[in-house]
Short mmCIF file of C-alpha atoms in Angstrom, two decimals:
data_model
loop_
_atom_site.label_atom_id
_atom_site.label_comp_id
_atom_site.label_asym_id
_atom_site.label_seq_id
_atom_site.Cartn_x
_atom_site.Cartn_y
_atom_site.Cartn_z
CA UNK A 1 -15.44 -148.28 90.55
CA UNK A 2 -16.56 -148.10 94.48
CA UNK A 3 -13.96 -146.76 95.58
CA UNK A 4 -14.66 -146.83 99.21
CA UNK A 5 -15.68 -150.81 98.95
CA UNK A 6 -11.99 -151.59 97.58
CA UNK A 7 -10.22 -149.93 100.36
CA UNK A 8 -12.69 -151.61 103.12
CA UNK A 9 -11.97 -154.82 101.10
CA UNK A 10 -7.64 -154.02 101.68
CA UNK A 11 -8.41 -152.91 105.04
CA UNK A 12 -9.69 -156.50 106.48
CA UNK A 13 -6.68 -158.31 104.18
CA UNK A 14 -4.61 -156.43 107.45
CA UNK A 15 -1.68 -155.80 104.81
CA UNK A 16 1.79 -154.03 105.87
CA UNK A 17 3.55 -151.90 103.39
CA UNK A 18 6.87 -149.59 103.67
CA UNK A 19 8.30 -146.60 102.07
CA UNK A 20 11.52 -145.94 100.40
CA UNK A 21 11.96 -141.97 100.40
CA UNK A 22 9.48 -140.57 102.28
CA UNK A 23 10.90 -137.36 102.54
CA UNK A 24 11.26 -136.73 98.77
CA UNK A 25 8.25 -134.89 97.25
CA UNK A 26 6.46 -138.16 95.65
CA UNK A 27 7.06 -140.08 99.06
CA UNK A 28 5.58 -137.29 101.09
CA UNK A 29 2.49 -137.24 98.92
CA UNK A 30 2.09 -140.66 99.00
CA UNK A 31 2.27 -141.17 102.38
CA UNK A 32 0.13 -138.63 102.97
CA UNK A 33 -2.71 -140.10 100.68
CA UNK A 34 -1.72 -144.17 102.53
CA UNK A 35 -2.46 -142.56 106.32
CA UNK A 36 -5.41 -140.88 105.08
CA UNK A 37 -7.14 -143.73 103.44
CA UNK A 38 -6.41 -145.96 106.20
CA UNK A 39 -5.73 -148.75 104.24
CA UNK A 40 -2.86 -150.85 105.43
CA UNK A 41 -2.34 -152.04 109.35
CA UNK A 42 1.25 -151.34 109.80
CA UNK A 43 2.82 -148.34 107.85
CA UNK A 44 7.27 -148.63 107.89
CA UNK A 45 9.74 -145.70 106.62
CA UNK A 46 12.92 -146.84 105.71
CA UNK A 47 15.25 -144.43 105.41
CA UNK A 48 18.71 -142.97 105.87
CA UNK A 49 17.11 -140.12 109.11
CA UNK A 50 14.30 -140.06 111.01
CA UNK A 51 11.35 -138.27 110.34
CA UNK A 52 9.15 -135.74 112.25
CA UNK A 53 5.82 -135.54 112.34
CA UNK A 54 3.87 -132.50 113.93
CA UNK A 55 0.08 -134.24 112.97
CA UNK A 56 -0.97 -137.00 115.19
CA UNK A 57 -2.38 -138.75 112.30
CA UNK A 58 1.28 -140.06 111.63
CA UNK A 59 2.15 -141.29 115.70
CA UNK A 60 1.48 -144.49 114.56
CA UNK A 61 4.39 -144.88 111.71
CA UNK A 62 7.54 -147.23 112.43
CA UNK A 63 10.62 -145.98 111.20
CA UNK A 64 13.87 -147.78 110.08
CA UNK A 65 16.59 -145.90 110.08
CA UNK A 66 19.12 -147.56 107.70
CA UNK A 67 22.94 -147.05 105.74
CA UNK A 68 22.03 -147.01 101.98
CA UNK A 69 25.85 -148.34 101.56
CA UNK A 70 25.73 -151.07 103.57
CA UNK A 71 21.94 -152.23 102.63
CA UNK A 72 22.83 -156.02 103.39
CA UNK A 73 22.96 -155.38 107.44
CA UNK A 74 19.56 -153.59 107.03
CA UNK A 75 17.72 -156.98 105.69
CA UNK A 76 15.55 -157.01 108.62
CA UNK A 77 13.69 -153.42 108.00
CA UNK A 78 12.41 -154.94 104.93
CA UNK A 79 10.86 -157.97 106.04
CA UNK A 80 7.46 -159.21 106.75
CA UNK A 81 5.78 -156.49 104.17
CA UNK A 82 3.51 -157.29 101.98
CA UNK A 83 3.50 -154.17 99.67
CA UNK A 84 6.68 -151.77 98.90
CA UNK A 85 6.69 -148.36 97.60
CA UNK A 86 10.15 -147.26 96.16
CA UNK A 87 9.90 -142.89 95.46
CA UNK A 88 14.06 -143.05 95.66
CA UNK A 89 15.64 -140.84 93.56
CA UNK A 90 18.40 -138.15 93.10
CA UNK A 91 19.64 -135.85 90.13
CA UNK A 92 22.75 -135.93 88.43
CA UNK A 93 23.09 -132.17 89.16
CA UNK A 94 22.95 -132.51 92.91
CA UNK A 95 24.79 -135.81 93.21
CA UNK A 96 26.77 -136.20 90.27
CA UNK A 97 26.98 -138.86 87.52
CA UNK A 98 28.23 -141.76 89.77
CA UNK A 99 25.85 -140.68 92.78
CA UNK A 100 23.52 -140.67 90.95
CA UNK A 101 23.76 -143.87 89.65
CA UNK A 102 24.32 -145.28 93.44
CA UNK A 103 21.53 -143.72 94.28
CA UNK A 104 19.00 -144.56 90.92
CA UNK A 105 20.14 -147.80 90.39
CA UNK A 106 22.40 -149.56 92.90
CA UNK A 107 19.93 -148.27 96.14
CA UNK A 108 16.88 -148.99 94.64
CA UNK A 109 17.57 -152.46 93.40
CA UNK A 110 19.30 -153.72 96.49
CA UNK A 111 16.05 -152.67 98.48
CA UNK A 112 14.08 -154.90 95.83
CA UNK A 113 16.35 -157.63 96.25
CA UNK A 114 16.03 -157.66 100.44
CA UNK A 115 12.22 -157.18 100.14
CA UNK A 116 11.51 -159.84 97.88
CA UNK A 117 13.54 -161.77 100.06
CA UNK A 118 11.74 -160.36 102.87
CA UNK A 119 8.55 -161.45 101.44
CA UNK A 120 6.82 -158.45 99.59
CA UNK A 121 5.02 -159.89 96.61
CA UNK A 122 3.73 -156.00 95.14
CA UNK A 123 6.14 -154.02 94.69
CA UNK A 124 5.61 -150.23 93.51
CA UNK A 125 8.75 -148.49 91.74
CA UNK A 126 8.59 -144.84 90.26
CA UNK A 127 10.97 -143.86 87.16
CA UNK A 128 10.11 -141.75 84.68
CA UNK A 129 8.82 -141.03 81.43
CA UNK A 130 10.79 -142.41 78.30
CA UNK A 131 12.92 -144.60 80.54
CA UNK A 132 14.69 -147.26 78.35
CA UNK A 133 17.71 -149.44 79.22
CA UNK A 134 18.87 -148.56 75.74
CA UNK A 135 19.12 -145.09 76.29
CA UNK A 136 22.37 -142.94 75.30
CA UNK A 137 21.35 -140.69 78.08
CA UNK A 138 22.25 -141.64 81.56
CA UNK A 139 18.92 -140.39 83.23
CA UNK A 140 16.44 -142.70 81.18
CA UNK A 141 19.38 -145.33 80.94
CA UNK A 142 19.35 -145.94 84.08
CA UNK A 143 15.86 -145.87 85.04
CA UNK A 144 15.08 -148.18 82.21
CA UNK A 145 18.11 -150.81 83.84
CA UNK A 146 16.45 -150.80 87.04
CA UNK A 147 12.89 -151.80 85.75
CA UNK A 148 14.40 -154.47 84.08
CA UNK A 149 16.58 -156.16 86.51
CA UNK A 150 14.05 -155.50 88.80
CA UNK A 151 11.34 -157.45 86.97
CA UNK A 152 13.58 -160.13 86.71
CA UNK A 153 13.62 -160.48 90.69
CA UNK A 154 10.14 -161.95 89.92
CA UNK A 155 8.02 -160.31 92.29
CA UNK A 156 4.24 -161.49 92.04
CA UNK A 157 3.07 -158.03 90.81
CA UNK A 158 5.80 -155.36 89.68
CA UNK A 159 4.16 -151.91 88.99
CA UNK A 160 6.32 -149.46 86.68
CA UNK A 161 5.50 -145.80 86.97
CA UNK A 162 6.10 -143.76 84.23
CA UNK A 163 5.80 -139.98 84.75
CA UNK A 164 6.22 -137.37 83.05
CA UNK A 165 7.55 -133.83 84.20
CA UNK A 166 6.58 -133.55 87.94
CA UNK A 167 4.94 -130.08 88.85
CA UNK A 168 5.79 -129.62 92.81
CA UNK A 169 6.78 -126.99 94.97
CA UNK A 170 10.27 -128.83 95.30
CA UNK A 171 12.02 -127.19 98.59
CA UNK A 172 15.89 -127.95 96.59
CA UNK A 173 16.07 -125.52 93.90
CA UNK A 174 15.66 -126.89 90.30
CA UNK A 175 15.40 -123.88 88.41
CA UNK A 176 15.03 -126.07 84.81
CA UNK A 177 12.58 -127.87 86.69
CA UNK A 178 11.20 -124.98 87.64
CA UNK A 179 10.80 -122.81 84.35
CA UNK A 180 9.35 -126.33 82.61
CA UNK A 181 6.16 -126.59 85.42
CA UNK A 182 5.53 -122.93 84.78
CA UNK A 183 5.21 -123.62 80.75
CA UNK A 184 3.75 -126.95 81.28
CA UNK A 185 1.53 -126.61 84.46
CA UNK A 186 -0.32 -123.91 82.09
CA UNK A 187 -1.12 -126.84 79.49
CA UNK A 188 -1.41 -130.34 81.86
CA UNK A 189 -5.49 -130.76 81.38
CA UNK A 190 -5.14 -130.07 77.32
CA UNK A 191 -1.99 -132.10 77.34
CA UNK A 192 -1.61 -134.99 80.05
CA UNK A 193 1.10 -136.35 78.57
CA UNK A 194 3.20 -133.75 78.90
CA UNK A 195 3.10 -133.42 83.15
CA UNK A 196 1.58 -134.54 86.29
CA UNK A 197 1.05 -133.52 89.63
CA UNK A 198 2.75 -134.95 92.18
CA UNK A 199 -0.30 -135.45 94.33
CA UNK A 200 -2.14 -137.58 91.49
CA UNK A 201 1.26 -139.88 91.09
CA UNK A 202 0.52 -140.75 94.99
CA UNK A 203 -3.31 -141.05 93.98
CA UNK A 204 -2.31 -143.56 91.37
CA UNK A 205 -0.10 -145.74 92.80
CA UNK A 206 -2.69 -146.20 96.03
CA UNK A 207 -5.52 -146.63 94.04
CA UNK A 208 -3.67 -149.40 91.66
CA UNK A 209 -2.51 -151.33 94.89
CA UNK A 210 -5.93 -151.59 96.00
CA UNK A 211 -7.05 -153.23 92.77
CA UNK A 212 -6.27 -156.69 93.01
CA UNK A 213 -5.21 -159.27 90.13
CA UNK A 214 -3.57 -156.57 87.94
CA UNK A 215 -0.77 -157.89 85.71
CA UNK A 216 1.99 -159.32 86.78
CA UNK A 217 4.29 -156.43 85.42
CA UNK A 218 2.91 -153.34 84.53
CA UNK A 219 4.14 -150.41 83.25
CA UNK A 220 2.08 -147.46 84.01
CA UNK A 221 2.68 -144.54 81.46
CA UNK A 222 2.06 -140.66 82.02
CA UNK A 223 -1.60 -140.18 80.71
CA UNK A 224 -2.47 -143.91 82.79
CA UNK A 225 -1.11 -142.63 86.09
CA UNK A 226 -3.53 -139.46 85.27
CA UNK A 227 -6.58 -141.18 84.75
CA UNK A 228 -5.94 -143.38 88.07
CA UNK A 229 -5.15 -140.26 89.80
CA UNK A 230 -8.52 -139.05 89.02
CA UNK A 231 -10.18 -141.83 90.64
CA UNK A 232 -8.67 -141.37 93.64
CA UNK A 233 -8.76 -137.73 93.98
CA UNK A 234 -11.26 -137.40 97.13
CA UNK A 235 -12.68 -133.83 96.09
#
């Protein structure tokens, strides 16, 4: 895979893309990975603040500052993109059961809705691993009714990422989170199933936008957003 043909290739297609939650740990890192590869003409934050940006790399960025609760008077931050990212995403801890749920569910596919409408035909979502609409548990529940419903806005390509515990230096404290990356960050090359760095997530989902005519819906498990992950890692 030439790597550095496929992004020249997306860079003279002059594509736009945005970014739902930027300032979470997945949006930073992707972000980070979209200005450094150069690979899209306009980049746009939509978010509920505005971000700050000491590197110069980042002067460039528009930012839409919207109300989550009233996403219908925001429609115009999300048109005219061609590619969305969506790294929302809360805990029921921090924001309760019905946040969380607003946040999860109701946010994230009201931002589909007004950027399908807006015209984005690839849009990227990340859930989680062993999310299922069936789901007694609320977490994976939820993440599983959002994939579907979202899939049946019918964008042209819907990409589903799937994974698995996230080891990050998260600046909230999570200490469950934190005592599973300490067991599992030990084991993630013998088992890749089991955990993934936040970094390769970002990896992944670039690299996957820039290869054209994937499925229409995809769902991208743990151990697949991995190997991508490798490809794009630039070491």
């Amino acid at each position: 895979m030439d790597l550095n043909a496929m992004e020249e290739n997306h860079r003279q297609k002059n594509r736009t893309c945005f970014i739902l939650g930027a300032s979470g740990e997945t949006g930073k890192a992707l972000l980070k990975e979209i200005v450094e590869r150069n690979i899209f003409s306009k980049i746009t934050l939509i978010g509920r603040r505005q971000l700050t940006f000491e590197d110069k790399t980042y002067e460039n960025l528009v930012q839409k500052v919207v109300d989550f609760e009233k996403l219908d008077e925001y429609a115009e931050a999300f048109q005219g993109h061609d590619v969305g990212y969506c790294c929302l995403g809360t805990t029921k801890a921090k924001a309760g059961a019905e946040g969380f749920v607003r946040v999860d569910h109701d946010y994230v596919l009201k931002s589909a809705e007004l950027a399908k409408a807006g015209g984005c035909s690839h849009f990227h979502l990340e859930s989680s691993k062993g999310a299922d609409k069936t789901s007694s548990f609320l977490y994976l529940k939820t993440k599983g009714q959002v994939e579907a419903e979202i899939e049946d806005l019918g964008f042209e390509r819907f990409s589903i990422y799937r994974p698995a515990v996230l080891l990050v230096a998260r600046e909230e404290s999570r200490p469950a989170e934190w005592v599973a990356q300490k067991f599992l960050g030990a084991f993630s090359s013998v088992f890749p199933t089991m955990s993934i760095s936040i970094t390769a997530v970002a990896r992944a989902m670039v690299i996957n936008t820039l290869k054209d005519g994937g499925k229409k819906v995809e769902i991208l498990e743990n151990k697949a957003i991995c190997n991508l992950g490798k490809i794009g890692d630039k070491k």
